[in-house]
Structures are given as structure tokens and as C-alpha cells.
Backbone as numpy.savetxt, mean C-alpha at the origin, in Angstrom:
# Nx Ny Nz CAx CAy CAz Cx Cy Cz
1.94 -20.85 1.97 1.47 -19.56 3.14 3.09 -18.80 3.23
2.80 -17.55 3.52 3.83 -16.59 3.54 4.74 -16.60 4.97
4.34 -17.88 5.84 5.10 -17.80 6.99 6.09 -19.22 7.01
5.96 -19.92 6.14 6.43 -21.30 5.79 8.19 -20.70 5.69
8.76 -21.37 6.68 10.23 -20.92 6.81 11.02 -21.15 5.54
10.82 -22.24 4.90 11.47 -22.61 3.64 11.13 -21.49 2.55
9.94 -21.22 2.20 9.62 -20.33 1.29 10.21 -18.85 1.77
10.35 -18.48 2.90 10.64 -17.31 3.58 12.11 -17.18 3.25
12.71 -18.23 3.82 14.16 -18.19 3.50 14.52 -18.01 1.74
13.97 -18.79 1.08 14.13 -18.93 -0.26 14.15 -17.55 -0.81
12.77 -16.76 -0.63 12.35 -15.47 -1.26 13.33 -14.49 -0.76
13.84 -14.56 0.66 14.88 -13.62 1.26 16.18 -13.52 0.76
16.50 -15.15 0.89 18.18 -15.18 0.51 18.61 -15.41 -1.07
17.50 -16.10 -1.52 17.74 -16.38 -3.01 17.38 -15.35 -3.97
16.34 -14.72 -3.49 15.61 -13.62 -4.48 16.11 -12.25 -3.98
15.64 -11.87 -2.89 15.58 -10.48 -2.53 17.15 -10.09 -2.18
18.04 -10.85 -1.54 19.20 -10.54 -1.39 20.08 -10.37 -2.58
19.69 -10.99 -3.55 20.33 -11.04 -4.79 20.33 -9.92 -5.76
19.39 -9.02 -5.31 18.85 -7.85 -6.06 19.70 -6.72 -5.69
19.96 -5.80 -6.70 20.83 -4.47 -6.16 19.86 -3.53 -5.32
20.76 -3.09 -4.51 20.25 -2.24 -3.57 18.92 -1.27 -3.99
19.29 -0.76 -5.00 18.16 0.18 -5.67 16.78 -0.78 -5.79
16.76 -1.87 -6.27 15.60 -2.77 -6.43 15.12 -3.52 -5.12
16.00 -3.65 -4.23 15.49 -4.05 -3.01 14.70 -2.87 -2.20
15.22 -1.82 -2.31 14.54 -0.61 -1.62 13.22 -0.17 -2.44
13.08 -0.35 -3.67 11.96 -0.07 -4.40 11.18 -1.36 -3.82
11.31 -2.61 -3.87 10.48 -3.46 -3.38 9.89 -3.33 -2.25
10.67 -3.20 -1.20 10.10 -2.75 0.29 9.25 -1.74 0.16
9.61 -0.58 -0.40 8.85 0.37 -0.27 7.31 0.43 -0.84
7.34 -0.41 -1.96 6.23 -0.69 -2.61 5.13 -1.81 -2.25
5.78 -2.67 -1.30 5.21 -3.81 -0.85 3.92 -3.60 -0.04
3.55 -2.18 0.34 2.62 -2.00 1.06 1.37 -1.71 0.23
1.54 -1.88 -1.10 0.50 -1.49 -1.88 -0.24 -2.93 -2.50
-1.53 -2.84 -2.51 -2.13 -4.11 -3.30 -1.98 -3.77 -4.94
-1.85 -2.89 -5.29 -1.55 -2.75 -6.92 -0.69 -1.59 -7.06
0.27 -1.99 -8.21 1.31 -0.76 -8.27 1.10 -0.23 -9.80
1.23 1.04 -9.79 1.28 1.64 -10.98 2.28 2.71 -10.68
2.73 3.24 -11.99 4.22 4.00 -12.12 3.80 5.42 -11.20
2.79 6.12 -11.31 2.64 7.47 -10.61 2.36 6.83 -9.14
1.74 5.94 -8.76 1.48 5.69 -7.33 2.84 5.23 -6.86
3.71 4.42 -7.38 4.98 4.11 -6.92 5.89 5.22 -7.01
5.67 6.13 -7.84 6.68 7.08 -7.45 6.17 8.11 -6.45
5.02 8.08 -6.24 4.53 8.80 -4.87 5.22 8.22 -3.71
5.01 7.01 -3.52 5.29 6.19 -2.43 6.62 6.34 -2.31
7.49 5.98 -3.30 9.14 6.09 -3.02 9.69 7.50 -3.26
8.96 8.35 -3.50 9.34 9.75 -3.94 10.59 9.72 -4.81
10.28 8.91 -5.73 11.45 8.67 -6.98 10.62 9.10 -8.29
11.28 9.02 -9.25 10.80 9.46 -10.54 11.18 8.27 -11.80
11.57 7.03 -11.22 12.03 6.24 -12.30 11.30 4.78 -11.94
9.76 4.85 -11.47 9.21 3.76 -11.29 8.93 2.78 -12.65
8.62 3.42 -13.47 8.48 2.85 -14.90 9.68 1.90 -15.06
10.82 2.27 -15.14 12.29 1.85 -15.34 12.24 0.56 -14.24
11.95 0.78 -13.19 12.16 -0.38 -12.07 11.12 -1.45 -12.20
9.84 -0.88 -12.30 8.90 -2.09 -12.69 9.16 -2.91 -13.88
9.74 -2.39 -14.97 10.22 -2.99 -16.12 11.11 -3.99 -15.74
12.24 -3.43 -15.02 13.21 -4.28 -14.55 12.84 -5.50 -13.71
12.01 -5.15 -12.57 11.36 -6.14 -11.63 10.80 -7.34 -12.64
9.84 -6.83 -13.61 8.99 -7.82 -14.28 10.03 -8.46 -15.02
10.89 -7.85 -15.82 11.97 -8.90 -16.70 12.58 -9.63 -15.91
13.08 -9.37 -14.66 13.79 -10.34 -13.76 12.93 -11.52 -13.22
11.59 -11.51 -13.41 10.89 -12.54 -12.81 10.64 -12.53 -11.51
10.54 -11.24 -11.06 10.36 -11.08 -9.47 8.97 -11.33 -9.03
8.21 -12.06 -9.45 7.01 -12.09 -8.78 5.96 -10.95 -9.15
6.21 -10.45 -10.00 5.20 -9.20 -10.62 4.16 -9.82 -11.54
3.03 -9.30 -11.49 1.90 -9.90 -12.11 1.32 -8.43 -12.76
1.14 -8.47 -14.14 0.35 -7.31 -14.72 -1.27 -7.66 -14.47
-1.72 -6.58 -14.26 -3.18 -6.58 -13.85 -4.14 -6.35 -15.14
-3.43 -5.61 -16.15 -4.17 -5.24 -17.17 -3.24 -5.39 -18.43
-3.92 -5.54 -19.76 -3.25 -5.88 -20.89 -2.57 -4.65 -21.26
-2.40 -3.38 -20.75 -1.66 -2.40 -21.29 -0.35 -2.34 -20.10
-0.25 -3.04 -19.08 0.52 -3.29 -18.08 0.79 -1.62 -17.32
-0.36 -1.26 -17.04 -0.37 0.00 -16.29 -0.48 -0.46 -14.90
-1.01 -1.50 -14.36 -1.14 -1.91 -13.18 -0.36 -3.19 -12.87
0.20 -3.54 -11.84 0.78 -4.69 -11.37 0.34 -5.02 -9.94
0.79 -6.06 -9.64 0.79 -6.63 -8.09 1.93 -7.78 -7.98
2.22 -7.59 -6.69 3.36 -8.88 -6.34 2.72 -10.10 -6.07
3.15 -11.22 -6.17 2.67 -12.50 -5.73 2.42 -12.33 -4.31
1.32 -12.90 -3.66 0.91 -12.67 -2.35 2.02 -13.22 -1.37
2.71 -14.38 -1.63 3.76 -14.75 -0.83 4.88 -13.85 -0.86
5.49 -13.39 -1.90 6.55 -12.40 -2.08 6.09 -11.31 -1.48
4.88 -10.48 -1.52 4.69 -9.47 -0.92 4.63 -9.76 0.62
3.94 -10.80 1.33 3.98 -11.24 2.57 5.54 -11.01 3.09
6.44 -11.55 2.36 7.74 -11.76 2.88 8.51 -10.35 3.00
8.14 -9.49 1.71 8.52 -7.95 1.73 7.97 -7.36 3.13
6.73 -7.26 3.10 6.19 -6.77 4.22 6.73 -7.03 5.57
7.12 -8.32 5.81 7.72 -8.85 7.25 8.86 -8.33 7.30
9.82 -8.21 6.02 11.01 -7.65 6.04 10.97 -6.13 6.45
10.13 -5.41 5.76 10.09 -3.79 6.13 9.55 -3.49 7.66
8.64 -4.53 8.29 8.37 -4.41 9.60 9.61 -4.68 10.51
10.33 -5.71 10.10 11.57 -6.09 10.86 12.56 -5.01 10.85
12.59 -4.27 10.10 13.69 -3.22 9.93 13.28 -1.94 9.56
12.68 -1.40 10.74 12.08 -0.08 10.51 13.15 1.01 10.24
14.33 0.98 10.44 15.24 1.72 10.11 16.26 1.43 8.94
15.57 0.49 7.82 16.30 0.07 6.87 16.30 0.99 5.69
16.58 0.54 4.55 16.84 1.31 3.38 15.60 2.36 2.76
14.43 1.86 3.51 13.39 2.92 2.96 12.72 3.49 4.24
11.81 4.54 3.92 10.82 5.20 5.06 9.94 4.08 5.82
9.63 4.27 7.11 9.02 3.56 7.85 7.62 3.22 7.05
7.09 2.10 7.24 5.98 1.76 6.77 4.63 2.94 6.94
4.64 3.41 8.23 3.74 4.50 8.46 3.65 5.58 7.42
4.97 5.91 7.31 5.36 7.06 6.08 4.86 6.58 4.96
5.29 5.43 4.56 4.88 4.83 2.95 3.33 4.99 3.01
2.45 4.30 3.79 1.19 4.31 3.90 0.65 5.69 3.85
1.09 6.77 4.46 0.77 8.12 4.43 0.72 8.56 2.89
1.89 8.40 2.34 2.22 8.98 0.81 0.97 8.00 -0.11
0.64 6.94 0.24 0.02 6.37 -0.51 -1.53 6.62 -0.32
-1.73 7.02 0.97 -3.14 7.53 1.17 -3.51 8.80 0.48
-2.28 9.73 0.67 -2.27 11.10 0.03 -2.59 11.05 -1.67
-1.77 9.92 -2.09 -2.13 9.69 -3.48 -3.31 9.41 -3.98
-4.04 8.25 -3.32 -5.38 7.89 -3.40 -6.30 8.97 -3.31
-6.27 9.67 -2.25 -7.23 10.81 -2.15 -7.10 11.70 -3.02
-5.81 12.19 -3.51 -5.60 13.09 -4.84 -6.27 12.32 -6.11
-6.35 11.28 -6.15 -7.23 10.59 -7.27 -8.47 10.10 -6.93
-9.07 11.05 -5.84 -10.43 10.56 -5.50 -10.68 8.97 -5.69
-10.06 8.39 -4.74 -10.12 7.02 -4.60 -10.15 6.66 -2.94
-11.46 6.99 -1.96 -11.26 7.07 -0.80 -11.48 5.39 -0.39
-11.63 4.22 -1.31 -11.73 2.94 -0.86 -10.22 2.45 -0.61
-9.15 3.24 -1.43 -7.70 2.97 -1.11 -7.30 3.84 -0.19
-7.54 5.18 -0.15 -7.15 6.23 0.75 -7.32 5.88 2.15
-8.47 5.47 2.62 -8.74 5.44 4.02 -8.03 4.41 4.70
-8.03 3.22 4.21 -7.34 2.11 4.79 -5.94 2.51 4.98
-5.22 3.26 4.04 -3.84 3.57 4.18 -3.81 4.49 5.18
-4.52 5.60 5.14 -4.39 6.73 6.28 -4.51 5.95 7.68
-5.34 4.77 8.14 -5.68 4.18 9.06 -4.15 3.36 9.35
-3.72 2.74 8.30 -2.58 2.01 8.49 -1.10 3.03 8.71
-1.55 4.17 8.45 -0.27 5.19 8.68 -0.57 5.80 9.98
-1.46 5.31 10.57 -1.64 5.65 12.02 -2.42 7.13 12.11
-3.10 7.45 11.15 -3.52 8.70 10.99 -5.27 8.90 11.10
-5.75 8.56 11.91 -7.07 8.30 12.07 -7.94 9.50 11.97
-7.65 10.74 12.24 -8.22 12.05 11.86 -8.46 12.15 10.55
-7.16 11.94 9.93 -7.15 12.09 8.40 -8.12 11.09 7.85
-8.15 9.91 8.05 -9.01 8.85 7.59 -10.42 9.41 7.81
-10.87 9.98 9.03 -12.08 10.47 9.18 -12.52 11.47 8.27
-11.44 12.28 8.21 -11.67 13.47 7.02 -12.10 12.83 5.65
-11.52 11.98 5.27 -11.58 11.33 4.04 -13.04 10.53 3.95
-13.27 10.05 5.13 -14.62 9.29 5.17 -15.66 10.12 5.29
-15.49 11.51 5.89 -16.78 12.52 5.69 -16.77 12.98 4.27
-15.77 13.03 3.41 -15.94 13.41 2.05 -16.59 12.27 1.15
-16.23 10.99 1.68 -16.68 9.87 0.91 -18.29 9.46 1.14
-18.93 9.79 2.17 -20.18 9.57 2.52 -21.00 9.69 1.54
-21.18 10.85 0.93 -22.32 11.15 -0.10 -22.13 10.05 -1.16
-20.95 9.94 -1.69 -21.07 8.93 -2.68 -21.25 7.64 -2.49
-20.87 7.26 -1.22 -21.00 5.94 -0.75 -22.47 5.57 -0.59
-23.17 6.75 -0.12 -24.57 6.35 0.14 -25.33 6.41 -1.15
-25.07 7.08 -2.14 -25.46 6.90 -3.43 -25.30 5.70 -4.12
-24.38 5.10 -3.70 -24.11 3.65 -4.54 -24.32 2.73 -3.59
-25.18 3.01 -2.33 -25.55 1.99 -1.47 -24.33 1.16 -1.01
-23.44 1.76 -0.55 -22.15 1.13 0.21 -22.22 1.14 1.53
-23.36 0.98 1.95 -23.28 1.30 3.50 -22.42 0.27 4.39
-22.21 -0.95 4.12 -21.39 -1.84 4.56 -20.01 -1.39 4.49
-19.50 -0.81 3.30 -18.08 -0.17 3.34 -17.98 1.08 4.37
-19.13 1.87 4.50 -19.01 3.05 5.56 -18.93 2.41 6.97
-19.69 1.20 7.38 -19.90 0.88 8.52 -18.31 0.14 8.95
-17.83 -0.51 7.83 -16.71 -1.13 8.12 -15.45 -0.04 8.44
-15.51 1.17 7.60 -14.66 2.06 7.80 -14.92 2.73 9.20
-16.04 2.98 9.60 -16.37 3.53 10.94 -15.83 2.54 12.09
-16.18 1.29 11.77 -15.63 0.32 12.92 -13.90 0.56 13.27
-13.27 0.86 12.16 -11.82 0.91 12.09 -11.42 2.26 12.76
-12.31 3.24 12.94 -11.84 4.34 13.68 -11.97 4.42 15.03
-11.06 5.00 15.82 -11.23 5.16 17.10 -12.81 5.87 17.52
-13.28 5.49 18.71 -14.54 5.89 19.02 -14.30 7.48 19.14
-13.47 8.09 19.97 -13.32 9.28 20.12 -13.03 10.29 19.01
-12.63 9.54 17.78 -12.49 10.46 16.48 -13.92 10.65 15.89
-14.72 9.38 15.98 -15.90 9.49 15.58 -16.78 10.55 16.07
-16.71 10.33 17.44 -17.45 11.25 18.19 -17.18 12.65 18.06
-15.88 13.14 17.85 -15.59 14.48 17.53 -16.26 15.11 16.03
-16.60 14.06 15.31 -17.14 14.37 14.23 -18.56 14.51 13.91
-19.27 15.77 13.70 -20.59 15.79 13.60 -21.40 14.80 12.56
-20.72 14.76 11.52 -20.90 13.99 10.26 -20.89 12.65 10.49
-19.81 12.05 11.16 -19.60 10.65 11.52 -20.31 10.25 12.67
-20.52 10.83 13.68 -21.37 10.67 14.69 -22.98 10.60 14.48
């Protein structure tokens, strides 16, 4: 588990702390993502070198796993991601933007790429329920066509009641 003191100490002191500042900042900024792709990482970090950084991270053996045979998508090992997220939360004025800002960037990227399943939770994590509601309104027709009522209900349950009530579509 990601809360084991020895695991956390090892990953923080022996792995993360030994990385160059550039890699540390990239790891912290992208740890909010469940899966990492070059364009998504560039959008979240507001950089243009995610391909190089992901290759360096993978080459260094930093708990990065490819999710496809072409190495377009990756994920961090869940324990490593947990440690990175805890570090990001513990140091909101650290070397990267606050988590809410990173989530907002991820939400915008996913919305631009027509992926409401990912955009809505990131909008909610960014503290932007009105934006999440607008995304949900746009996603309803497709979700209903695909019989994803359970997903719709889950998203609605995460929205504040007053936001839902202000929307004719959602209420």
C-alpha cells in the first residue's frame, strides 16, 4: 500500500529525491493522470518535451509501464503514483502548479479530445463543478445512446445539488 512508511520513504528518498529537478517536476505534475500520453502530458505540464521526459523516465526504470505496444500510453505504478500525489498535496507551492490547476488542464485536454469520461472527473477534482456540469450536459446524449445511465448517475451524484438544479438538462 502507498501509506506504508518504508515504501514511502524509499520512493521519496531513494527514487524521487535522486532525480533531476526537471524530472521531479514532471513526475509531480503528471501524477494526477491515470494514463500518460505525450500530448496530454504536454498540456498538463505546459511543456513541449513530454516525449523525451517519458523516454528518460522509462529508461531510468521509474515505475512507468507502457499500456500499449506502440508506447503511446503509459501509467505509473500505483504505489509510486500514490507517493507522488501525496507529495504534490503536501507541497502546494512546490515546483509545479497546484493540483487543481493540473486537473483543470487535464479536463480541458480530455474535453477537447471528446473524452467526457476523463474530462468530468478532472473538472470535479479541479473544483469546477459548473464546468463539469456543462461537460455532462454535452455527454448525456451519447451516454444514453450507449446505455450508460449508471455513469450518468455517478457523475450527477458528484455534482453539488445547486449546480444540478440550475441546469434544466441535468435537473
